[in-house]
PDB file of C-alpha atoms in Angstrom:
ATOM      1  CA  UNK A 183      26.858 -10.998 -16.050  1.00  0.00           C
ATOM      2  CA  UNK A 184      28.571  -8.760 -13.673  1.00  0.00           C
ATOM      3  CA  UNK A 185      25.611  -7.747 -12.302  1.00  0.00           C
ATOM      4  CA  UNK A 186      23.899 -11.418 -11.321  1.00  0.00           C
ATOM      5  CA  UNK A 187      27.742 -11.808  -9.808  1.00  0.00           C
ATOM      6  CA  UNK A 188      26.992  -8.850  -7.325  1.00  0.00           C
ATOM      7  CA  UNK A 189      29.527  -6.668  -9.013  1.00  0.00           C
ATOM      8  CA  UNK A 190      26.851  -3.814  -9.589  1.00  0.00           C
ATOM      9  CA  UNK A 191      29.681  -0.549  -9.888  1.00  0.00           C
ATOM     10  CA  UNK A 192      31.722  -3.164 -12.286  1.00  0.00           C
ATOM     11  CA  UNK A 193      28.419  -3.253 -14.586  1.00  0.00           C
ATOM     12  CA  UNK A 194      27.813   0.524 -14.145  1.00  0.00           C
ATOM     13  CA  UNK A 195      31.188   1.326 -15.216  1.00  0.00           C
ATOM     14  CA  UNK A 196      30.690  -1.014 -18.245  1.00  0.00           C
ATOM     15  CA  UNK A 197      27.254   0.470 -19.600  1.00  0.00           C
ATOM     16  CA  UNK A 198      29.105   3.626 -18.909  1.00  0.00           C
ATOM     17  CA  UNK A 199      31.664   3.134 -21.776  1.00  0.00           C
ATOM     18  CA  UNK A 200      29.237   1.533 -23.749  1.00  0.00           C
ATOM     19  CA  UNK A 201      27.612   4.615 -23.749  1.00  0.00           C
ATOM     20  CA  UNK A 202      31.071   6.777 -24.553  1.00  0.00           C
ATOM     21  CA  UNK A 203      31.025   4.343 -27.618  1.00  0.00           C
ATOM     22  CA  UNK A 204      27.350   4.876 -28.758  1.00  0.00           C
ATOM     23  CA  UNK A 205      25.438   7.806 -26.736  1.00  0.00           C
ATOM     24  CA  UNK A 206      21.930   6.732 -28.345  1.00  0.00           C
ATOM     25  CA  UNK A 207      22.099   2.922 -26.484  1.00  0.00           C
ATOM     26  CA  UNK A 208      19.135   2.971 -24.483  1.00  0.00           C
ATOM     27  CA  UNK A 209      19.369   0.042 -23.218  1.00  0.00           C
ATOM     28  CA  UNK A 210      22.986   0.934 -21.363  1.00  0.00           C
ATOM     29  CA  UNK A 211      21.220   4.080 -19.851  1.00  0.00           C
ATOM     30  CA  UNK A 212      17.895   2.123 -18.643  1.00  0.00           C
ATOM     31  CA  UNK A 213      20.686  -0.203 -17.241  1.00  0.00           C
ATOM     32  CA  UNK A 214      22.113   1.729 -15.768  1.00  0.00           C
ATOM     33  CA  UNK A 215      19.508   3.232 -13.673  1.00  0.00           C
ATOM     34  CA  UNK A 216      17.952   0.045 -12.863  1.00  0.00           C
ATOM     35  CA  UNK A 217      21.630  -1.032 -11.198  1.00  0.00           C
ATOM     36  CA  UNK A 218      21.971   2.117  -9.230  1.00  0.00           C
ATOM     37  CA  UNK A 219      17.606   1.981  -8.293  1.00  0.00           C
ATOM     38  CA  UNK A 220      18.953  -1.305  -6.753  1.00  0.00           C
ATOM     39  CA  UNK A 221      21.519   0.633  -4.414  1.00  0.00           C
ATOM     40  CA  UNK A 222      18.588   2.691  -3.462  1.00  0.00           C
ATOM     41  CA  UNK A 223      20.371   5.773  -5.220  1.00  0.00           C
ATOM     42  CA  UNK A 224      16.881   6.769  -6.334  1.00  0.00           C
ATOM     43  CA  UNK A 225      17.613  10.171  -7.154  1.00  0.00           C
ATOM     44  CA  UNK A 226      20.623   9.401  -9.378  1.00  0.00           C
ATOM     45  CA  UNK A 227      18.852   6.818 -10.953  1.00  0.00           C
ATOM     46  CA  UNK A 228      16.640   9.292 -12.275  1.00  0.00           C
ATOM     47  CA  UNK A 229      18.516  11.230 -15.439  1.00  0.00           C
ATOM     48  CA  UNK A 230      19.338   7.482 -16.635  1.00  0.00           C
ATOM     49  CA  UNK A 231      16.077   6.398 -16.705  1.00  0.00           C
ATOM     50  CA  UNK A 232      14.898  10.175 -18.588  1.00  0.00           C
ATOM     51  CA  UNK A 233      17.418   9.349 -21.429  1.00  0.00           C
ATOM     52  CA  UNK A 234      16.148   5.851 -21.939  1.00  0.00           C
ATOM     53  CA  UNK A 235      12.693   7.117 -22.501  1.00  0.00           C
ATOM     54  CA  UNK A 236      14.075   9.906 -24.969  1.00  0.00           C
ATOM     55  CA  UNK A 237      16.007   7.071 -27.150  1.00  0.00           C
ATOM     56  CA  UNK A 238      12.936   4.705 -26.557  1.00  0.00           C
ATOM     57  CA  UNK A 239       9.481   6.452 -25.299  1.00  0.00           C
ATOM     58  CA  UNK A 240       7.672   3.413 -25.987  1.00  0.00           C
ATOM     59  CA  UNK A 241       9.414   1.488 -23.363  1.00  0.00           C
ATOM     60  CA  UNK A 242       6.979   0.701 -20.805  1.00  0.00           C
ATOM     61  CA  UNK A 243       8.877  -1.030 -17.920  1.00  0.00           C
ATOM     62  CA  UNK A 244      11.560   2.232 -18.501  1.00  0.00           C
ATOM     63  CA  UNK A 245       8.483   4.218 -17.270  1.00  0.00           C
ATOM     64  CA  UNK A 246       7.226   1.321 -14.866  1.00  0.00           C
ATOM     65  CA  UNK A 247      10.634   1.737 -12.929  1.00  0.00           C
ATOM     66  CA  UNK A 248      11.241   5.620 -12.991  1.00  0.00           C
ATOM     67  CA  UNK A 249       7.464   5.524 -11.413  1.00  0.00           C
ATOM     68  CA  UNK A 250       8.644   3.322  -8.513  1.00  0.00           C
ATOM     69  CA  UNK A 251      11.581   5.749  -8.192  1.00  0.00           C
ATOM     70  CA  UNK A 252       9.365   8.698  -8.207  1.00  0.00           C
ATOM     71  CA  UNK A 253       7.584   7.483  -5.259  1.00  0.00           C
ATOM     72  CA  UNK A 254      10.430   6.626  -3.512  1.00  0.00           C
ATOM     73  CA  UNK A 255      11.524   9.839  -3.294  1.00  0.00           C
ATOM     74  CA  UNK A 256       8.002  11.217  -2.669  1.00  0.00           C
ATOM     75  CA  UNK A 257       7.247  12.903  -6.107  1.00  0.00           C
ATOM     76  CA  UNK A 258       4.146  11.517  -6.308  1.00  0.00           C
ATOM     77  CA  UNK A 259       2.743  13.765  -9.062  1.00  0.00           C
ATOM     78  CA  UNK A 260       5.989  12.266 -11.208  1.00  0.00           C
ATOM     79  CA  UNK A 261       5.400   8.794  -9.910  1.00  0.00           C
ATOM     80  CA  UNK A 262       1.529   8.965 -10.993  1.00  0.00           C
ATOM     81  CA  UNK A 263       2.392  10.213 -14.765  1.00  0.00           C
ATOM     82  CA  UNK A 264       5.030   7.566 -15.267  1.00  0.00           C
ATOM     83  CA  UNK A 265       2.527   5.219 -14.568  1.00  0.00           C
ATOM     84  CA  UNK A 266       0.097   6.246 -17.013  1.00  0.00           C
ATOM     85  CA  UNK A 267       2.387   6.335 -19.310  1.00  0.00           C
ATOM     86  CA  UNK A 268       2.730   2.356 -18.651  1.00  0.00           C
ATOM     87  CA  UNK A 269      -1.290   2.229 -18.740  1.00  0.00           C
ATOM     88  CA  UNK A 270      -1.311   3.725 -22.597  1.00  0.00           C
ATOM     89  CA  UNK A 271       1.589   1.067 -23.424  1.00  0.00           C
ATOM     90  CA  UNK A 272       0.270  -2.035 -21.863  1.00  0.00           C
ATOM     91  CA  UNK A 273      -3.272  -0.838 -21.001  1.00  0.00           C
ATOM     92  CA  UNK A 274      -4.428  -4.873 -19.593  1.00  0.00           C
ATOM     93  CA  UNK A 275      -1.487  -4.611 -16.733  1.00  0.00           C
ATOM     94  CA  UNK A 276      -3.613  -4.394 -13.749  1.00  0.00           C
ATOM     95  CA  UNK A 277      -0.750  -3.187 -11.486  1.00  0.00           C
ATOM     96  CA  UNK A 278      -0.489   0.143 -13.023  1.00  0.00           C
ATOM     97  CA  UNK A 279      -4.295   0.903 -12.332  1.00  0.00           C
ATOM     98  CA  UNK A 280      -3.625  -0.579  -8.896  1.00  0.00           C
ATOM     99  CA  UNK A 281      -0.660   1.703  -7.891  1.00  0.00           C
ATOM    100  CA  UNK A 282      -2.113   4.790  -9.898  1.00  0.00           C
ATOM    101  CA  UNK A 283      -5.221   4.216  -7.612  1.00  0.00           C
ATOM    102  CA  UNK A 284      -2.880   4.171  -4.431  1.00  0.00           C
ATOM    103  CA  UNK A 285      -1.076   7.327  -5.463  1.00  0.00           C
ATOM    104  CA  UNK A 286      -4.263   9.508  -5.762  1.00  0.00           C
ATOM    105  CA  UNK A 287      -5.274   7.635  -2.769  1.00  0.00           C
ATOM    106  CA  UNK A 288      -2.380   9.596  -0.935  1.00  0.00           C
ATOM    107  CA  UNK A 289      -3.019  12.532  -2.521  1.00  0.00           C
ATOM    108  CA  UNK A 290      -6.611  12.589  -1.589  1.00  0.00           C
ATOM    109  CA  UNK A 291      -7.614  12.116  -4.731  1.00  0.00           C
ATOM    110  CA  UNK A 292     -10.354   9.947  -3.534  1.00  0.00           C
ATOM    111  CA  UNK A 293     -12.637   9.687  -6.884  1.00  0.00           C
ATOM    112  CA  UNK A 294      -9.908   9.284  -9.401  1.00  0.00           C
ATOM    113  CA  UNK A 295      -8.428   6.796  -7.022  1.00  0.00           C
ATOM    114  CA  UNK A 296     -11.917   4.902  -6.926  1.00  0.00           C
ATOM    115  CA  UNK A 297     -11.906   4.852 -10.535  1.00  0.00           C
ATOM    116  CA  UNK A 298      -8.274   3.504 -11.027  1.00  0.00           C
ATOM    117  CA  UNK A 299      -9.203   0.809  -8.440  1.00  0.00           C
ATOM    118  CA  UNK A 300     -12.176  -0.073 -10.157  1.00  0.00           C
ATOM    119  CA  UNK A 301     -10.547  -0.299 -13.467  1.00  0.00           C
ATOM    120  CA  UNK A 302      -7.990  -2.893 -11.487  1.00  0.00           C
ATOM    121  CA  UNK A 303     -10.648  -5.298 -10.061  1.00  0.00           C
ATOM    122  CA  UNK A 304     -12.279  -5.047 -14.042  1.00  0.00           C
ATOM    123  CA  UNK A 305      -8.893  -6.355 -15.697  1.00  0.00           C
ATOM    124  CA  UNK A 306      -7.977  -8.999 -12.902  1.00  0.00           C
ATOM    125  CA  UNK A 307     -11.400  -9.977 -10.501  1.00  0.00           C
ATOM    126  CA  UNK A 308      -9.066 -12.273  -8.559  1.00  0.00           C
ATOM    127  CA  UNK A 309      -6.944  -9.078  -6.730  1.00  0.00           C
ATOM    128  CA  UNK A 310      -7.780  -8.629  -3.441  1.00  0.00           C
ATOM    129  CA  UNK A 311      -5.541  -5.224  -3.218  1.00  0.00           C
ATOM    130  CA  UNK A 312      -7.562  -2.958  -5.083  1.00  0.00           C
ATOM    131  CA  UNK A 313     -11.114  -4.417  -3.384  1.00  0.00           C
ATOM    132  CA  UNK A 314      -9.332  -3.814   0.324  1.00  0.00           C
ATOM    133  CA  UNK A 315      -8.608   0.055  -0.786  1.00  0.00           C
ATOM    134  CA  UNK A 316     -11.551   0.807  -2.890  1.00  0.00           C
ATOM    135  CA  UNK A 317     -13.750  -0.681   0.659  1.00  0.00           C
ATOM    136  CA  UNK A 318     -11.678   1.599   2.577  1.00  0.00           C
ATOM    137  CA  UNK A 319     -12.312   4.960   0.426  1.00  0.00           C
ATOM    138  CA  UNK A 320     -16.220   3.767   0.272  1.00  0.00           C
ATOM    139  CA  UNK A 321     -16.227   3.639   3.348  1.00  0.00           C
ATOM    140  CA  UNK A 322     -14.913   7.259   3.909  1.00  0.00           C
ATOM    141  CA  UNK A 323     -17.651   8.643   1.552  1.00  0.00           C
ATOM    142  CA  UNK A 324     -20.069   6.793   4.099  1.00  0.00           C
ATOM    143  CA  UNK A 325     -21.225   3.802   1.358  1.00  0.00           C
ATOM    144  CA  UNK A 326     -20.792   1.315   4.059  1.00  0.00           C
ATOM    145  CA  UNK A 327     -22.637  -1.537   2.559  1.00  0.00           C
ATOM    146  CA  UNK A 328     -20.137  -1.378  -0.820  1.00  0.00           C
ATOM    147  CA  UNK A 329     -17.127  -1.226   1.328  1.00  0.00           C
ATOM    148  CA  UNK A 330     -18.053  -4.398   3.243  1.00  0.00           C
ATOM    149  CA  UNK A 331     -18.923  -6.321   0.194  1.00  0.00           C
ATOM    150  CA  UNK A 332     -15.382  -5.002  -1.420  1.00  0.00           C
ATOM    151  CA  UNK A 333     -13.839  -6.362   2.061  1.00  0.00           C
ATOM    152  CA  UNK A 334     -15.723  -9.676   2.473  1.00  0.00           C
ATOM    153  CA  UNK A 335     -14.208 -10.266  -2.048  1.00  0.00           C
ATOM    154  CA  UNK A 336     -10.874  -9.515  -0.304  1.00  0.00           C
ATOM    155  CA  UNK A 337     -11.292 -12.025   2.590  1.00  0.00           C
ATOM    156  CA  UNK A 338     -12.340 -14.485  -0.359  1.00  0.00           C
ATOM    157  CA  UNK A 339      -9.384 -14.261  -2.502  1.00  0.00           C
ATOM    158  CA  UNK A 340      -6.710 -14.020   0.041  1.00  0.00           C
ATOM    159  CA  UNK A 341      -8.014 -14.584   3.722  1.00  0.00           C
ATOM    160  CA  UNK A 342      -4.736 -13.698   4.967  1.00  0.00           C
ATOM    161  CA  UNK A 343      -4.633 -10.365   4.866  1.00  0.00           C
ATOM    162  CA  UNK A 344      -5.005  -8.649   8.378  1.00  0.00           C
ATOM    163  CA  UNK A 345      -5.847  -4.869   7.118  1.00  0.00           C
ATOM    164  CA  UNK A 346      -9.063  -6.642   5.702  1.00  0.00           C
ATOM    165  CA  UNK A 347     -10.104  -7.863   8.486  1.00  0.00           C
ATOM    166  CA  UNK A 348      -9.450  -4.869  10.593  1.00  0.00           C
ATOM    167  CA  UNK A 349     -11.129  -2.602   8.815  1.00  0.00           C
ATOM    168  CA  UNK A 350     -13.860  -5.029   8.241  1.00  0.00           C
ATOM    169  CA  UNK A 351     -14.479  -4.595  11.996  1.00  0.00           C
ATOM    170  CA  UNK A 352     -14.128  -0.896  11.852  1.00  0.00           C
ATOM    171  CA  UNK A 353     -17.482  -0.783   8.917  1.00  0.00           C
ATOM    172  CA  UNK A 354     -19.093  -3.048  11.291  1.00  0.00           C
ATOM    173  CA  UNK A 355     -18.744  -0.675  13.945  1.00  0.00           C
ATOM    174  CA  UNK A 356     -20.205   1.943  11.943  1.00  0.00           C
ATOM    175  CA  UNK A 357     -23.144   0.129  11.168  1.00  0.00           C
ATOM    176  CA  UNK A 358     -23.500  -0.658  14.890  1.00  0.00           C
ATOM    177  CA  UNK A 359     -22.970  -4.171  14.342  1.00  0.00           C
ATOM    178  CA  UNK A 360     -20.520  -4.118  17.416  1.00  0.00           C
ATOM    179  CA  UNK A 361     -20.619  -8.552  17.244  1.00  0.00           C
ATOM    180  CA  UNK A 362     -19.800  -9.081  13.596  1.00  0.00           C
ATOM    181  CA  UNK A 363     -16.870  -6.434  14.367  1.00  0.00           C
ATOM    182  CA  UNK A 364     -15.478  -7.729  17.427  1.00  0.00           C
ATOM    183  CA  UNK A 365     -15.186 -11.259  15.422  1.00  0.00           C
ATOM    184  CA  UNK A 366     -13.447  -9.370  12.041  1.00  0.00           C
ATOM    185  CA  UNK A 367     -10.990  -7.220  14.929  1.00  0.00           C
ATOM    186  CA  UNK A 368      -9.893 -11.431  16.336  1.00  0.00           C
ATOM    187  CA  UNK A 369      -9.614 -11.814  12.635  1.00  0.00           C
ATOM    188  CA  UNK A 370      -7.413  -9.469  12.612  1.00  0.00           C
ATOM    189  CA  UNK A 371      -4.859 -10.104  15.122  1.00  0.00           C
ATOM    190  CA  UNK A 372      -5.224 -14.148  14.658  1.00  0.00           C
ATOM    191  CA  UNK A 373      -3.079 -12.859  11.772  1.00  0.00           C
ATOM    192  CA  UNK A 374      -1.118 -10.311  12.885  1.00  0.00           C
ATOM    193  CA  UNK A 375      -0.674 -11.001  16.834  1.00  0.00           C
ATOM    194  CA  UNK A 376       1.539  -7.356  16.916  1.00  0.00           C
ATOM    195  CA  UNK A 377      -1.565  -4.975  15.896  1.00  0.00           C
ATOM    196  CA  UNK A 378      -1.547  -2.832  18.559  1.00  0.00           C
ATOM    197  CA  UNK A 379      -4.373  -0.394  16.431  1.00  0.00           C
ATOM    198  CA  UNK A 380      -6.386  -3.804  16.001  1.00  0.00           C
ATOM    199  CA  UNK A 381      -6.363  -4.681  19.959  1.00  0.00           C
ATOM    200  CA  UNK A 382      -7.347  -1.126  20.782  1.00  0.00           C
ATOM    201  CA  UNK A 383     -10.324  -0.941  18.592  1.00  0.00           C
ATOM    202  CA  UNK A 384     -11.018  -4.537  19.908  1.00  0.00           C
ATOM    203  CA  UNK A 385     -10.970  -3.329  23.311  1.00  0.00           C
ATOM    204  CA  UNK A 386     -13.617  -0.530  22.133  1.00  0.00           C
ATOM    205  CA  UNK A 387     -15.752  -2.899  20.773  1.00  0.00           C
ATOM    206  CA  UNK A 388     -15.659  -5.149  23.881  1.00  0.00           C
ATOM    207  CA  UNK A 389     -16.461  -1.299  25.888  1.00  0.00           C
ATOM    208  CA  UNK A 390     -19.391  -0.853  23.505  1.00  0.00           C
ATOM    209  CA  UNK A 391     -20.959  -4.600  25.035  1.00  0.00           C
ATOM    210  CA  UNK A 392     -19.823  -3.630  28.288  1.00  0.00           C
ATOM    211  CA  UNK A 393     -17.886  -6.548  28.357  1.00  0.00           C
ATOM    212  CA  UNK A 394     -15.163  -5.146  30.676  1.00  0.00           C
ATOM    213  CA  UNK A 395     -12.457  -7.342  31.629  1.00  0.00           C
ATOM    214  CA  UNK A 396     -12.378  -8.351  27.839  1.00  0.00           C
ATOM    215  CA  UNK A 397     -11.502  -4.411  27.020  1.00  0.00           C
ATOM    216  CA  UNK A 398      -9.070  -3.665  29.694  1.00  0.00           C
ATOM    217  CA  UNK A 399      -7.236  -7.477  28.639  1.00  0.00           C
ATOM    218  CA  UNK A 400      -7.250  -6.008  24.830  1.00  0.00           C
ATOM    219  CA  UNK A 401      -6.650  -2.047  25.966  1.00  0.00           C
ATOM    220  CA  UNK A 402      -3.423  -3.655  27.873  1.00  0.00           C
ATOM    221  CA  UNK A 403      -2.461  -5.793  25.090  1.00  0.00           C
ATOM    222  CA  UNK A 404      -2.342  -2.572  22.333  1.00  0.00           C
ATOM    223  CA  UNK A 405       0.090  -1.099  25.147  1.00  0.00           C
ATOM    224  CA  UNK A 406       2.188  -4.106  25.443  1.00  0.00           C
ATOM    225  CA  UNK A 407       2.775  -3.533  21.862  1.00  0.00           C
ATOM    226  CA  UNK A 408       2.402   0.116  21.512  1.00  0.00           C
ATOM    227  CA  UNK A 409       2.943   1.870  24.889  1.00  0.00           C
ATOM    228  CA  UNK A 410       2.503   5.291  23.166  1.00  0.00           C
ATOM    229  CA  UNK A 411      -1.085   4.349  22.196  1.00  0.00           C
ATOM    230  CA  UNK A 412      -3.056   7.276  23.271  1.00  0.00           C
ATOM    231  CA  UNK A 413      -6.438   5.183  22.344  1.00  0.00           C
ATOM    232  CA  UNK A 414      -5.620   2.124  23.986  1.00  0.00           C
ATOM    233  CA  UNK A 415      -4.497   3.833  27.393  1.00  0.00           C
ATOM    234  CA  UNK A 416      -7.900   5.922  26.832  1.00  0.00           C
ATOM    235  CA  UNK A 417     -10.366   2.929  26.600  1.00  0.00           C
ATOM    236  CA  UNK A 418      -8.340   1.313  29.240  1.00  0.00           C
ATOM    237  CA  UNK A 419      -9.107   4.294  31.821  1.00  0.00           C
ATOM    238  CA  UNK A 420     -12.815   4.204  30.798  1.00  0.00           C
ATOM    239  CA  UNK A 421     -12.699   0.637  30.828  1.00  0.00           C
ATOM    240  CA  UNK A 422     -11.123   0.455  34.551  1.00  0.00           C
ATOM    241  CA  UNK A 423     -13.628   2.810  35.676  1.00  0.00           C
ATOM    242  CA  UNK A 424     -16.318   1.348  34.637  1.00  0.00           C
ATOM    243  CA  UNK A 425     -15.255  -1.727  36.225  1.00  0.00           C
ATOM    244  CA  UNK A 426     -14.771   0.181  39.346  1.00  0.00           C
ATOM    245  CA  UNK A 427     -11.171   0.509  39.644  1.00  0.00           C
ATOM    246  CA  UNK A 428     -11.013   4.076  40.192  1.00  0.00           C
ATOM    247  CA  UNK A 429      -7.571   3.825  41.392  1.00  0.00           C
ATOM    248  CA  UNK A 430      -6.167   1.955  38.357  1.00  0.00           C
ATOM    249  CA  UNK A 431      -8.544   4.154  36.220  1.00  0.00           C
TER     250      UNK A 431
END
């Protein structure tokens, strides 16, 4: 009760001497964490959560929340355990193959990441996370095709996703299919007007048509929203020249 009435020290204080009376209450210690995770005291959420799973190691969210915390505070090794630890509990919660997936993902784990991604889509074919990250890590190992198909399942469960659509455009460019990219980089920004990464590679595909004042319009636009973009102020030099404006190039 004190804690839905914002009072979140009042409720710590009170699991506290809970605890004083009863030190095996796990509940009061997983609590507890989970009130001081919501100040963003990640770090000192931590013990709390370690002597809930010691009085109860078959509490799943326990170990769903210490995970978050984990990668909060960028132990990612940590975060990545806790999380399988939720996958042997409750081993049909998509999430936790999802966010195991990511965490390889920035460890460069790229196969094991693939794998954890996969297992996602398996358990819940209706997630357009896991396709949009499993088409970008195909599409690192070069298995173009696979990574647009994973994109275009994306696009068809949630069409509202810009990162989709932008690197949608960026397999199409690969594949030298400079139209069908140029269309999935407007995609893009139709969605999220303040990509300034989306306008530049826009502005490169326009450059690759030779469709000129198209680039320099979408090179400009990038700066206008990124001024330190060292693409955009590239393709807009190459751009300018090649439209003869050597003295704005």
């Amino acid at each position: 009760a004190f804690a839905g009435q914002g009072k979140t020290d009042i409720a710590i204080q009170s699991y506290s001497n809970a605890i004083v009376f009863d030190p095996n209450l796990a509940d009061a210690y997983a609590n507890i964490a989970v009130l001081l995770h919501s100040q963003d005291k990640f770090e000192a959420s931590i013990p709390y959560y370690r002597r809930a799973l010691q009085l109860n190691p078959d509490r799943a969210e326990t170990y769903y929340n210490l995970g978050i915390g984990m990668s909060r505070i960028g132990r990612l090794d940590q975060a990545l355990a806790c999380y399988q630890q939720v996958i042997r509990l409750q081993p049909d919660r998509e999430i936790s193959y999802y966010i195991c997936g990511t965490i390889l993902h920035q460890l460069s784990k790229l196969p094991e990441a693939i794998s954890y991604y996969r297992q996602a889509i398996a358990l819940k074919p209706d997630y357009a996370e896991p396709y949009c990250n499993l088409g970008i890590l195909l599409a690192r190992q070069g298995n173009l095709t696979e990574a647009i198909a994973c994109y275009h399942k994306a696009i068809a469960i949630n069409p509202k996703i810009a990162e989709v659509y932008a690197n949608l455009g960026a397999a199409y460019m690969a594949q030298g299919k400079v139209t069908a990219a140029i269309d999935s980089y407007q995609q893009a920004i139709a969605i999220k007007p303040d990509d300034a990464i989306a306008y530049s590679n826009l502005g490169n595909a326009y450059l690759e048509q030779a469709m000129l004042p198209e680039a320099i319009a979408s090179c400009r636009q990038a700066i206008l929203v990124k001024p330190d973009h060292a693409d955009a102020h590239l393709n807009l030099g190459l751009a300018l020249l090649l439209s003869g404006d050597l003295r704005s190039g």
